[in-house]
Coordinates of C-alpha atoms in Angstrom, one line a residue:
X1 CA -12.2 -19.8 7.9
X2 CA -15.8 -20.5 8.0
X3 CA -18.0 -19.1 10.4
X4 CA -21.3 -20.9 11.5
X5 CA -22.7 -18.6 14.1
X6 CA -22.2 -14.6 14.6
X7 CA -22.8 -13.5 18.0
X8 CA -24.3 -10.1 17.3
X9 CA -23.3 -7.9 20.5
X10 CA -23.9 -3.8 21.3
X11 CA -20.6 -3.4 19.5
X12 CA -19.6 -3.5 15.6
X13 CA -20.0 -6.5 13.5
X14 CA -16.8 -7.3 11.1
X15 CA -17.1 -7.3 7.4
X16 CA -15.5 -11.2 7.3
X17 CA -19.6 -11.4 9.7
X18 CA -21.6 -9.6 7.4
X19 CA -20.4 -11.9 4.6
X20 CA -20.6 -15.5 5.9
X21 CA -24.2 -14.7 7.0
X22 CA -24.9 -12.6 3.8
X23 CA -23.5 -15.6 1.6
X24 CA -22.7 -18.5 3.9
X25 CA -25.8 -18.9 6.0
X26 CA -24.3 -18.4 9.3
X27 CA -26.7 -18.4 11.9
X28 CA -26.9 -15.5 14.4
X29 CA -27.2 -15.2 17.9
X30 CA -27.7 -12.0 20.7
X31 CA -25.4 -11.8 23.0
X32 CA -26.0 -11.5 26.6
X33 CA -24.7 -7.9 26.3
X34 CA -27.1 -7.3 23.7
X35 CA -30.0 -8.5 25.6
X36 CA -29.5 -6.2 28.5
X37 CA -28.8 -3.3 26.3
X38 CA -32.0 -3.9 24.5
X39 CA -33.8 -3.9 27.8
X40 CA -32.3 -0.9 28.9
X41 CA -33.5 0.9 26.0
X42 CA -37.1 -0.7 26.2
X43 CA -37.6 0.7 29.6
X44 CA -37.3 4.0 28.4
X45 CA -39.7 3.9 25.5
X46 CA -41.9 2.4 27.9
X47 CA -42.0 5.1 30.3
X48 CA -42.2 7.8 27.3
X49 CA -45.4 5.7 26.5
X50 CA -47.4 6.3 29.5
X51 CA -46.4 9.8 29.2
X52 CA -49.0 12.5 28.3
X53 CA -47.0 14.8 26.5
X54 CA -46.3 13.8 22.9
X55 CA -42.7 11.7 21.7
X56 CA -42.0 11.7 18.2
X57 CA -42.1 7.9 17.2
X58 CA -43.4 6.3 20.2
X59 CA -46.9 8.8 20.4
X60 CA -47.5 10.4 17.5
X61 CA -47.2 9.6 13.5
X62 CA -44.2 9.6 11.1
X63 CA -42.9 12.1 8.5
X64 CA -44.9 14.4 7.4
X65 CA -47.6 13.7 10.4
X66 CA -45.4 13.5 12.5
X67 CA -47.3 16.1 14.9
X68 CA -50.2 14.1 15.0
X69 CA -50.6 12.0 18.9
X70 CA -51.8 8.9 18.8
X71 CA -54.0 7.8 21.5
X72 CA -52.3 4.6 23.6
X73 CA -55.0 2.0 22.2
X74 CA -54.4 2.8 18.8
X75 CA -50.4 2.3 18.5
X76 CA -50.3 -1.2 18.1
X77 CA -52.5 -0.1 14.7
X78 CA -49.8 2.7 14.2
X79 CA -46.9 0.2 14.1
X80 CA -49.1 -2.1 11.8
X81 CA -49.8 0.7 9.7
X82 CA -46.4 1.9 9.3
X83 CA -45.0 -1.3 8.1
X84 CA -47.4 -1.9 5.9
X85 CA -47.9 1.6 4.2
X86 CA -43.8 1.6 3.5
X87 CA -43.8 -1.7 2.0
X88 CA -44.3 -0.1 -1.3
X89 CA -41.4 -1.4 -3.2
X90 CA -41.6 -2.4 -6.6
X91 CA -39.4 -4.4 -9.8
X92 CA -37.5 -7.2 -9.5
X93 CA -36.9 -9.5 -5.8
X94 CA -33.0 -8.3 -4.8
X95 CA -30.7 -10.7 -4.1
X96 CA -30.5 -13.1 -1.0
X97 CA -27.2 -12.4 -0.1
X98 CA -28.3 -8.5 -0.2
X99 CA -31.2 -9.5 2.1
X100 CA -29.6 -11.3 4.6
X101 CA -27.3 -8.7 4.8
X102 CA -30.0 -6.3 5.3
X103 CA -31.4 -8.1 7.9
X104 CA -28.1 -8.8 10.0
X105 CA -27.2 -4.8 10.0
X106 CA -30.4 -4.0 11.0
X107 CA -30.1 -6.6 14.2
X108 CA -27.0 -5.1 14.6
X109 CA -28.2 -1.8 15.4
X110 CA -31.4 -3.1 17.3
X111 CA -28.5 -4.7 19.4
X112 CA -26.7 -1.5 20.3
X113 CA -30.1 -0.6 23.0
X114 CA -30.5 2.6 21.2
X115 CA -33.5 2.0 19.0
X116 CA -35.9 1.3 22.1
X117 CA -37.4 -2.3 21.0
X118 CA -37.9 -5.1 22.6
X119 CA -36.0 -8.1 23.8
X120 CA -38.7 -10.5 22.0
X121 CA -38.9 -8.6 19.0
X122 CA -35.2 -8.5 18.3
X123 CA -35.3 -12.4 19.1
X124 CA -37.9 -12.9 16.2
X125 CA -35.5 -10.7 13.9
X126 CA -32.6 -13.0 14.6
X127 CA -34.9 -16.2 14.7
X128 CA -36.0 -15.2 10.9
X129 CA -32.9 -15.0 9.7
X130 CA -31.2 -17.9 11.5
X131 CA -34.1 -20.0 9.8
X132 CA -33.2 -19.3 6.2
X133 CA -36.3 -17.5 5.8
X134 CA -35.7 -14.1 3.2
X135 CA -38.5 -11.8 3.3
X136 CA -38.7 -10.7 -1.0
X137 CA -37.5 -7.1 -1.2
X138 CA -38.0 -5.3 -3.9
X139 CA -35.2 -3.6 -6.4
X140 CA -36.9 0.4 -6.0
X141 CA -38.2 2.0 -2.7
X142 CA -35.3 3.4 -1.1
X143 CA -34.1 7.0 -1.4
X144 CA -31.5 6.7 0.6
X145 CA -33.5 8.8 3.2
X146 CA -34.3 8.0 6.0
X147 CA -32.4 5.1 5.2
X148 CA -33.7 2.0 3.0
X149 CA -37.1 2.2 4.3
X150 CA -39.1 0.1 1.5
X151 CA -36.9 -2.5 1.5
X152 CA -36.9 -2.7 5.6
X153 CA -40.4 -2.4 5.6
X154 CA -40.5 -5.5 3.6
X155 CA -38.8 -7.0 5.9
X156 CA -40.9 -6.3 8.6
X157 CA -43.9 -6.9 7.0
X158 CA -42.4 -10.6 6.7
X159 CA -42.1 -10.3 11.1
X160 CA -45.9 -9.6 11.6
X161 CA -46.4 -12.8 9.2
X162 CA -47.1 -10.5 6.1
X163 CA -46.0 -10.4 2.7
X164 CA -43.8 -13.2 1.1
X165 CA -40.3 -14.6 2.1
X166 CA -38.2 -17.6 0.1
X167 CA -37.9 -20.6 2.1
X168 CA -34.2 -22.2 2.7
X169 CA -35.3 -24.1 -0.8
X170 CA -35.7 -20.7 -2.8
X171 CA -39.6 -21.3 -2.8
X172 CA -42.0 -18.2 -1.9
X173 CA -44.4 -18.6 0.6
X174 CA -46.6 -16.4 2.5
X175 CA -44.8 -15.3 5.9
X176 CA -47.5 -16.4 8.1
X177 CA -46.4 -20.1 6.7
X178 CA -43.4 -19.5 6.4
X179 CA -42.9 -18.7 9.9
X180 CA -45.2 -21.6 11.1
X181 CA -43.5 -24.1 9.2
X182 CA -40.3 -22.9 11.2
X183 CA -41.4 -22.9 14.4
X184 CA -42.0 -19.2 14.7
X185 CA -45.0 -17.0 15.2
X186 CA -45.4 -13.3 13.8
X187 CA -44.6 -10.4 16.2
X188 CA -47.2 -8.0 17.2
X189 CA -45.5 -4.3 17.2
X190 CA -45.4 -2.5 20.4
X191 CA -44.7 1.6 20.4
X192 CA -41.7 2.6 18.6
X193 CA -40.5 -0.8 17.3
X194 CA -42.0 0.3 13.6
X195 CA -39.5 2.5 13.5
X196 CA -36.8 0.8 14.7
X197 CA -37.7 -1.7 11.9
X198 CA -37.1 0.3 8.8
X199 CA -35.4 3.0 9.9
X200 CA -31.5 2.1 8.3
X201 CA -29.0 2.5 5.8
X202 CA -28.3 -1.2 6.0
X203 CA -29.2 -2.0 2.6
X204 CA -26.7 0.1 1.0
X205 CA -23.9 -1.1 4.0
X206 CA -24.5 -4.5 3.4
X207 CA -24.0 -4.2 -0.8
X208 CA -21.0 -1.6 -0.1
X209 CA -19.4 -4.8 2.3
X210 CA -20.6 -7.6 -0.2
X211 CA -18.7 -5.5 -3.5
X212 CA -15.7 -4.1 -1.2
X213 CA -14.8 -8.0 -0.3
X214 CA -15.4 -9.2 -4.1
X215 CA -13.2 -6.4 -4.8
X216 CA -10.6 -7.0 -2.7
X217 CA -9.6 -10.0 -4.8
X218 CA -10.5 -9.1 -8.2
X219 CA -8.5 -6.1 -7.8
X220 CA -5.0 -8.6 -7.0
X221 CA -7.2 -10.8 -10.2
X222 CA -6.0 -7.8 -12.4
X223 CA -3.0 -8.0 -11.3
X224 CA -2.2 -11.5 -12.4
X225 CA -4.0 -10.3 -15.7
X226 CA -1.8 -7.2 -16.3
X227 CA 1.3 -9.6 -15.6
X228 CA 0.2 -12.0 -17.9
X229 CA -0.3 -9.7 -20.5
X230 CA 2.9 -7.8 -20.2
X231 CA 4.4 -11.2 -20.5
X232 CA 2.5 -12.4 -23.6
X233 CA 2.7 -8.9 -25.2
X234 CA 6.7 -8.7 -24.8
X235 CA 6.4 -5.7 -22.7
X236 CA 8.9 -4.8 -19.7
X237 CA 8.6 -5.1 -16.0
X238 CA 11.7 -2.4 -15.9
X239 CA 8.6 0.5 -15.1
X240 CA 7.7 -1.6 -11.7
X241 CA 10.7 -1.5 -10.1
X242 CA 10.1 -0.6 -6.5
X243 CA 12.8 2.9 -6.5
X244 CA 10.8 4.0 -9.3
X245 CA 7.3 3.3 -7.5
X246 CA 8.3 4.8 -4.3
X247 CA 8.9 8.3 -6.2
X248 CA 5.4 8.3 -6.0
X249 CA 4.4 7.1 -2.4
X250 CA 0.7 5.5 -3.2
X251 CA 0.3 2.7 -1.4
X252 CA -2.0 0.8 -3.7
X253 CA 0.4 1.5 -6.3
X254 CA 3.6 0.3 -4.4
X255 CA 0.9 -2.9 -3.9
X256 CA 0.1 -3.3 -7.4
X257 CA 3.9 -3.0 -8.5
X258 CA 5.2 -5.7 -6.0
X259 CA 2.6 -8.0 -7.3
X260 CA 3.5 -7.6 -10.6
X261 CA 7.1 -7.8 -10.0
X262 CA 6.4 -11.4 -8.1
X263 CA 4.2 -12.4 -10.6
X264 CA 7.0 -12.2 -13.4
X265 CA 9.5 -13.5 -11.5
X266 CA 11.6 -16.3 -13.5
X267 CA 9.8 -15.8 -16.9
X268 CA 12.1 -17.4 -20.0
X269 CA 9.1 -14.8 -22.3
X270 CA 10.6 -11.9 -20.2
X271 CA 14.5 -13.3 -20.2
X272 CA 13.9 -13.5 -23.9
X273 CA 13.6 -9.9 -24.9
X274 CA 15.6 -7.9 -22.1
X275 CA 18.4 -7.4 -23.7
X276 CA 18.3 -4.1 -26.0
X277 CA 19.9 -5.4 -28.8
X278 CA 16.7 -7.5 -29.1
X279 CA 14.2 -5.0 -28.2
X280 CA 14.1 -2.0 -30.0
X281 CA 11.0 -0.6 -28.2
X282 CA 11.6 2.6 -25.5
X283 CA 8.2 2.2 -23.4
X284 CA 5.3 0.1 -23.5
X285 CA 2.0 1.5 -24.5
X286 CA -0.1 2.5 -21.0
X287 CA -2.2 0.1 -20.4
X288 CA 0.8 -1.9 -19.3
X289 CA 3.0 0.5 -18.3
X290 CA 0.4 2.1 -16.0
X291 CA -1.3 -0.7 -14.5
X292 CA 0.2 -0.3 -11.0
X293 CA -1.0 3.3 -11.1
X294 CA -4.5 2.7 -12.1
X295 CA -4.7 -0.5 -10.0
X296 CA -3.2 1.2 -7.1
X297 CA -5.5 4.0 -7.2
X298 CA -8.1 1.5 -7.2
X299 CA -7.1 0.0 -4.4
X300 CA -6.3 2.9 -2.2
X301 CA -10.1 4.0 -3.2
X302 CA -11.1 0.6 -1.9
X303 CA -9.5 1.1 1.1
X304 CA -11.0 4.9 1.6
X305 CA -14.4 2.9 0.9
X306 CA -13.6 0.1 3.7
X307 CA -13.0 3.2 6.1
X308 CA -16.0 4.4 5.9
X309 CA -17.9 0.9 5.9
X310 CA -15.6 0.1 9.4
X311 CA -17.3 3.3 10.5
X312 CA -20.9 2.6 9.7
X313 CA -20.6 -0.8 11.1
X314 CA -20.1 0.8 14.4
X315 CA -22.7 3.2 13.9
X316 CA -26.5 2.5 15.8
X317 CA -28.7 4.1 12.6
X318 CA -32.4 4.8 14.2
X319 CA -34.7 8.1 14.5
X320 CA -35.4 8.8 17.0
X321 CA -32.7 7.0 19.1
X322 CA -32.0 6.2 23.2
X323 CA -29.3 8.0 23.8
X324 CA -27.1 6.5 26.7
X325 CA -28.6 8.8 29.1
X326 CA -31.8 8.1 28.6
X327 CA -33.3 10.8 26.5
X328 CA -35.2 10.3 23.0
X329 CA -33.7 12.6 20.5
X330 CA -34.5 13.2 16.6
X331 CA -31.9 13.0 14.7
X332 CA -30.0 12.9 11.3
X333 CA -28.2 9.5 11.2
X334 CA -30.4 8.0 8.8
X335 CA -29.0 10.3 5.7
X336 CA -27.0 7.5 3.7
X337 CA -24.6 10.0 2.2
X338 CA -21.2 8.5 3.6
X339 CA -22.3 5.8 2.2
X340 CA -23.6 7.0 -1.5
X341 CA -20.8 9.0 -2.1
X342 CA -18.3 5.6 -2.0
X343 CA -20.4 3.2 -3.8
X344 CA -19.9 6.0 -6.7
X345 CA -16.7 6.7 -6.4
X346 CA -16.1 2.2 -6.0
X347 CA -18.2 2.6 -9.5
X348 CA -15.5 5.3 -11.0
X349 CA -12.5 3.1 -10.2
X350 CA -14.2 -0.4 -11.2
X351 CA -14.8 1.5 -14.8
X352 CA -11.5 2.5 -15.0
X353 CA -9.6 -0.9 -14.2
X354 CA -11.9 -2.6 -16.1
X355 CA -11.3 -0.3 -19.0
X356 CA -7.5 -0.8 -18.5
X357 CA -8.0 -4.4 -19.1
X358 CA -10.0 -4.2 -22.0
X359 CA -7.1 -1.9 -23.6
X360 CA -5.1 -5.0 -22.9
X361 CA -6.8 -7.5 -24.5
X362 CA -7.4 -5.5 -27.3
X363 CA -3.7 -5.3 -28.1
X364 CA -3.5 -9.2 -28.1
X365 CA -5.9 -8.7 -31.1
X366 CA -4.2 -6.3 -33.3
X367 CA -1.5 -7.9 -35.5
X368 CA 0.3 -4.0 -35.7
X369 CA 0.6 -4.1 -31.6
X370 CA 0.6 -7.6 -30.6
X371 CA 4.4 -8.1 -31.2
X372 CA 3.8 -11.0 -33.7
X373 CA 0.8 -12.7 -32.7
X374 CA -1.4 -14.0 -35.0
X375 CA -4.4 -11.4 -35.8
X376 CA -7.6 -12.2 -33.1
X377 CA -5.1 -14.9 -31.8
X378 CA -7.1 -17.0 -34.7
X379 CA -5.5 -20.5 -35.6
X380 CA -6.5 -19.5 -39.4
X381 CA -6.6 -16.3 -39.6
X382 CA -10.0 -15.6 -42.2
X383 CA -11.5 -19.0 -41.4
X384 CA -11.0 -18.4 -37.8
X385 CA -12.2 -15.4 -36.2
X386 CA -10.3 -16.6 -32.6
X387 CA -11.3 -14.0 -29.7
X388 CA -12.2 -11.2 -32.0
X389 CA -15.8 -11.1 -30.5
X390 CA -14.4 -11.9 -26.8
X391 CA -13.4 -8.5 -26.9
X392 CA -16.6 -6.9 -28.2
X393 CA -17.6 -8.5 -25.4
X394 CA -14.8 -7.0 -23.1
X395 CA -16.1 -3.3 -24.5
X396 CA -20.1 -3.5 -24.5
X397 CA -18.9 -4.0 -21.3
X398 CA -17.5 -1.4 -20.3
X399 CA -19.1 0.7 -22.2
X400 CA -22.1 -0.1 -19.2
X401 CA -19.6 0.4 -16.7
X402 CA -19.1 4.0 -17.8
X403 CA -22.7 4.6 -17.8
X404 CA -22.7 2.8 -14.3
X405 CA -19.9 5.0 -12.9
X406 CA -22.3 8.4 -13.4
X407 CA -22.9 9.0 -9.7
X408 CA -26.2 8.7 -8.1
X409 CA -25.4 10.4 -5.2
X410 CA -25.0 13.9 -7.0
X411 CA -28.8 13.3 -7.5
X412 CA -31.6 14.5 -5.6
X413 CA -35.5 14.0 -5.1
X414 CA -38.0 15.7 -2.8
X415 CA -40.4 13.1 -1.0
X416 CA -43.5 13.4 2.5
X417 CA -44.5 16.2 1.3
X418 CA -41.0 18.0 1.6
X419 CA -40.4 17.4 5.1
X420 CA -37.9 14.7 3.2
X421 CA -36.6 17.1 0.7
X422 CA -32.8 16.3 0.5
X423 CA -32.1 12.3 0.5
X424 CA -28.8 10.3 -0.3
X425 CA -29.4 8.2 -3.3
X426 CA -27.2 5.7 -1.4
X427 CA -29.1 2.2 -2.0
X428 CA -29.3 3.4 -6.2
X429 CA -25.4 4.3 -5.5
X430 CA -25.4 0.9 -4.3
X431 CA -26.9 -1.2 -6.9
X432 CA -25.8 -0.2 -9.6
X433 CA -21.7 -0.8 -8.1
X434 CA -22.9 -4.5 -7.3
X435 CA -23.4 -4.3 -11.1
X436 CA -20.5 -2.5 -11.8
X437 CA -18.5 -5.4 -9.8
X438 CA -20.0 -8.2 -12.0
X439 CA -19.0 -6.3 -15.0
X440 CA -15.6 -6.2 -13.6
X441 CA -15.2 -10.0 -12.6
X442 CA -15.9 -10.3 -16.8
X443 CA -13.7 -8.0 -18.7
X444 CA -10.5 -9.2 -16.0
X445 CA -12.0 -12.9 -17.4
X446 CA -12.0 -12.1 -20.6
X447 CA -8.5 -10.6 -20.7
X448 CA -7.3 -13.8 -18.7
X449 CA -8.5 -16.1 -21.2
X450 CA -7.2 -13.7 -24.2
X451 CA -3.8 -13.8 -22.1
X452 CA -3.6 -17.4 -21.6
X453 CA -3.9 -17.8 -25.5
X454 CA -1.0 -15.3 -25.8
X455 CA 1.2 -17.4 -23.7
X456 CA 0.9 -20.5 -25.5
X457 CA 1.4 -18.9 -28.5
X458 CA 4.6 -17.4 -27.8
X459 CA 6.2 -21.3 -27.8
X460 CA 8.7 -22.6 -27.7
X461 CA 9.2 -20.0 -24.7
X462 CA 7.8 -20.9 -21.9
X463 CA 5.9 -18.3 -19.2
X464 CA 7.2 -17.8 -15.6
X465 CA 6.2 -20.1 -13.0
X466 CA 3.6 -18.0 -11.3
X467 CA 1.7 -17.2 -14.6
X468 CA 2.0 -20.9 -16.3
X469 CA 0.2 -21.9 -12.9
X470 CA -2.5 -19.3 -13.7
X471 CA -2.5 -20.6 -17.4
X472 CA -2.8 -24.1 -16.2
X473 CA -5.5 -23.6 -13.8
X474 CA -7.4 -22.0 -16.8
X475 CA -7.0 -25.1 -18.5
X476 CA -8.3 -26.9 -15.8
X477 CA -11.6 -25.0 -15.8
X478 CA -12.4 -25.8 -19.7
X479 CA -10.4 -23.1 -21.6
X480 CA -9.1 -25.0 -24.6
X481 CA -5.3 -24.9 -25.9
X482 CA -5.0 -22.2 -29.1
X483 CA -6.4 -24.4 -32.4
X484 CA -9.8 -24.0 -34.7
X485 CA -12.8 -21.9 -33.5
X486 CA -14.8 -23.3 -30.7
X487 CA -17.4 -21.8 -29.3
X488 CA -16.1 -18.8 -26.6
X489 CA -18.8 -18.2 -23.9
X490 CA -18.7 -21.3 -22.0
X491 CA -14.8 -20.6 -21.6
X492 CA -15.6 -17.2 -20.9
X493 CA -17.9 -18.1 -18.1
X494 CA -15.4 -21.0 -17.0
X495 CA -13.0 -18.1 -16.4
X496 CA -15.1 -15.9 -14.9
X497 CA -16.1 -18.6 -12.4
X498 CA -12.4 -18.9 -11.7
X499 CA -12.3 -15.3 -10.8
X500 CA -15.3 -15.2 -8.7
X501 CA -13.5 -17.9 -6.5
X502 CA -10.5 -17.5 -6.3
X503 CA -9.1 -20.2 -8.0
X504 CA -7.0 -17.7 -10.1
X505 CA -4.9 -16.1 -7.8
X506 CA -4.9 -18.9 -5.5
X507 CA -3.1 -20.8 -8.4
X508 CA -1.0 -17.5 -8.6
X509 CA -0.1 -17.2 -4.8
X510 CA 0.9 -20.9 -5.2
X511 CA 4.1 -20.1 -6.6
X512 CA 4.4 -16.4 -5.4
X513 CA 3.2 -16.6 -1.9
X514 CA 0.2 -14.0 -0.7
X515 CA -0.2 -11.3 -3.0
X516 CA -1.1 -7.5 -1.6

């Protein structure tokens, strides 16, 4: 279903809300809840203003200076200065969708009343992003700690009519422009609201949500690639049977099992070689015996990571924070640990599926393990080469992905002069798993494409409903019938389109109904 506006209250947001403003440009909104939350808050920063004794974050500096005081007609400076001093990130512009998630977390905490801003400000931040505008943040500046503060900073700068954004068009303009050309005037910073600003994990939060829901389907994508491959490689479904699954009560795995089970359902490929007296083999090689184990474990590492990301989405990240009470306390929130630690272990099970699948496709190749498939699936074998470099293609691949699944979080860099001198790695952990994802979505395409070939050339048998529906949809996307050499990346991108939305399993779940 789409959603066109998110009401951002005190409490969480929803993952499904993160991504149809992250991707779908749904426009946000503060609740009435929100508003008077926000006020509360602001009434206490206020009063902590006009107080003569020193509050860390509304009177004095930040970090490392944070011990200086800071004499009431020189905060507004302070605020200024703070934005623009951590706007120090550098390499490539990250990706809208990464922005805008960004910027929706971060009004999600700022709607909780426990960073201490106020109700205008917040109004701005939400204005910004219902206007398309996407203030360019960089690729390095966050450690993780305290929280993604280059990148926040960035966006900041872009609310005091600094810096550049990207208009609705893609087109980089100054802020102050930008803003004016939408109706909206920069925001001078009052005491505290600096902080408030940049002070988040909610760049890593918004990539962990963005991979977890690509994952969620290109995890039941492998699944429709393992079955087709079983299929096309005359391997048995006998090792998914649910009694046998259950002796090892995984969840994912039971998941992964049933789908392959539905997915094989009615196959004459699969009729054809059940009987023992035509199949002389004991056990199929791993990569398809296994798949519900790896997949499964996959899964149940996706849900672990979905957990946590539930959690963090309740969470109100600021230092110092209102507490309910009304006190202004320091405190550690900001570490992106919880965070880190399940983008790298997302990046361990994405290498591992996708080096399943590669295993897969590489059998399809092999003349000695293909069960009687013509070598590289070739039309001629020697003047065709078929999908022999598909597969180098498939390994390079993953090959990255192991590099990819070294974690970042196990690392650790001193920063302000060691007052920061433990931080989280969390937006590196991050990045590199939306990487990892891509690389994913492309070795399950690539074995797609290799299995569709497979199918065919097992004729005069036919596939099973569920995975001639996959096969066909492939077709329909530009991947030619098996015959002479054509050029293989367009079709490997036409199937890694289908991947990326959905069209493959929604062709699957066509015959078979939802998959797990």
């Amino acid at each position: 279903m789409d959603i066109d506006v998110v009401e951002v209250g005190p409490g969480p947001l929803s993952q499904e809300q993160v991504v149809a403003v992250a991707r779908g440009g749904a426009r946000v909104e503060l609740s009435p809840d929100a508003l008077a939350a926000i006020d509360a808050s602001r009434a206490v920063i206020e009063a902590l203003a006009d107080d003569a004794q020193p509050h860390y974050g509304v009177s004095t500096g930040f970090g490392a200076l944070a011990t200086t005081h800071i004499p009431p007609e020189r905060r507004a400076q302070l605020q200024r200065s703070l934005v623009r001093s951590h706007a120090a990130g550098a390499g490539p512009e990250v990706e809208r969708e990464v922005v805008r998630a960004l910027m929706l977390l971060r009004l999600s905490t700022l709607a909780t009343g426990r960073t201490g801003v106020r109700r205008e400000t917040a109004l701005a931040y939400a204005a910004m992003l219902s206007a398309g505008l996407t203030p360019v943040v960089h690729e390095y500046g966050s450690l993780g700690c305290s929280g993604d503060l280059a990148p926040l900073a960035h966006v900041a700068l872009a609310l005091i009519g600094e810096g550049l954004v990207r208009m609705p068009d893609g087109v980089a303009a100054p802020a102050g422009e930008a803003l004016a050309r939408a109706g909206l005037a920069p925001v001078e910073l009052a005491e505290k609201e600096g902080l408030a600003l940049i002070n988040g994990t909610d760049g890593m939060l918004g990539m962990l949500v963005l991979a977890a829901h690509d994952l969620a389907l290109l995890l039941r994508t492998a699944d429709v690639a393992a079955a087709m491959s079983v299929e096309a490689l005359l391997g048995t479904d006998a090792a998914f049977a649910a009694e046998l699954q259950a002796l090892r009560p995984h969840p994912g795995q039971a998941d992964s099992a049933a789908n392959l089970r539905a997915l094989l359902v009615g196959s004459p490929i699969m009729d054809s070689h059940r009987d023992p007296a035509a199949c002389t083999r004991v056990q199929d090689a791993y990569s398809l015996r296994c798949a519900p184990q790896v997949h499964g474990a996959a899964r149940d590492t996706l849900a672990h990571a979905n957990a946590t990301a539930e959690r963090e989405l309740a969470s109100a990240v600021d230092n110092p924070v209102v507490t309910p009470d009304g006190r202004v306390e320091s405190n550690g929130n900001f570490h992106g640990a919880p965070i880190g630690y399940v983008a790298d272990f997302l990046a361990i099970a994405v290498a591992d599926v996708a080096s399943m699948s590669e295993r897969r496709t590489d059998r399809f190749l092999d003349r000695n393990r293909s069960n009687g498939l013509p070598p590289f699936l070739a039309d001629d074998p020697g003047v065709d080469s078929g999908l022999m470099i598909a597969q180098y293609t498939a390994a390079g691949i993953v090959s990255e992905l192991k590099r990819l699944a070294l974690p970042a979080s196990v690392d650790s860099i001193p920063s302000s002069a060691m007052q920061e001198d433990h931080v989280s790695m969390g937006w590196a952990a991050a990045r590199k798993l939306r990487r990892a994802v891509a690389g994913l979505r492309s070795v399950v395409a690539i074995e797609l494409l290799t299995a569709a070939r497979g199918l065919d050339l097992r004729a005069p048998l036919e596939p099973g409903p569920a995975t001639a529906a996959v096969r066909d949809a492939l077709r329909a996307a530009g991947v030619g019938r098996p015959g002479p050499d054509e050029p293989v990346a367009p079709q490997i991108a036409a199937v890694t389109a289908a991947v990326a939305d959905g069209a493959v399993v929604a062709a699957a779940e066509a015959v078979t109904g939802p998959l797990l």
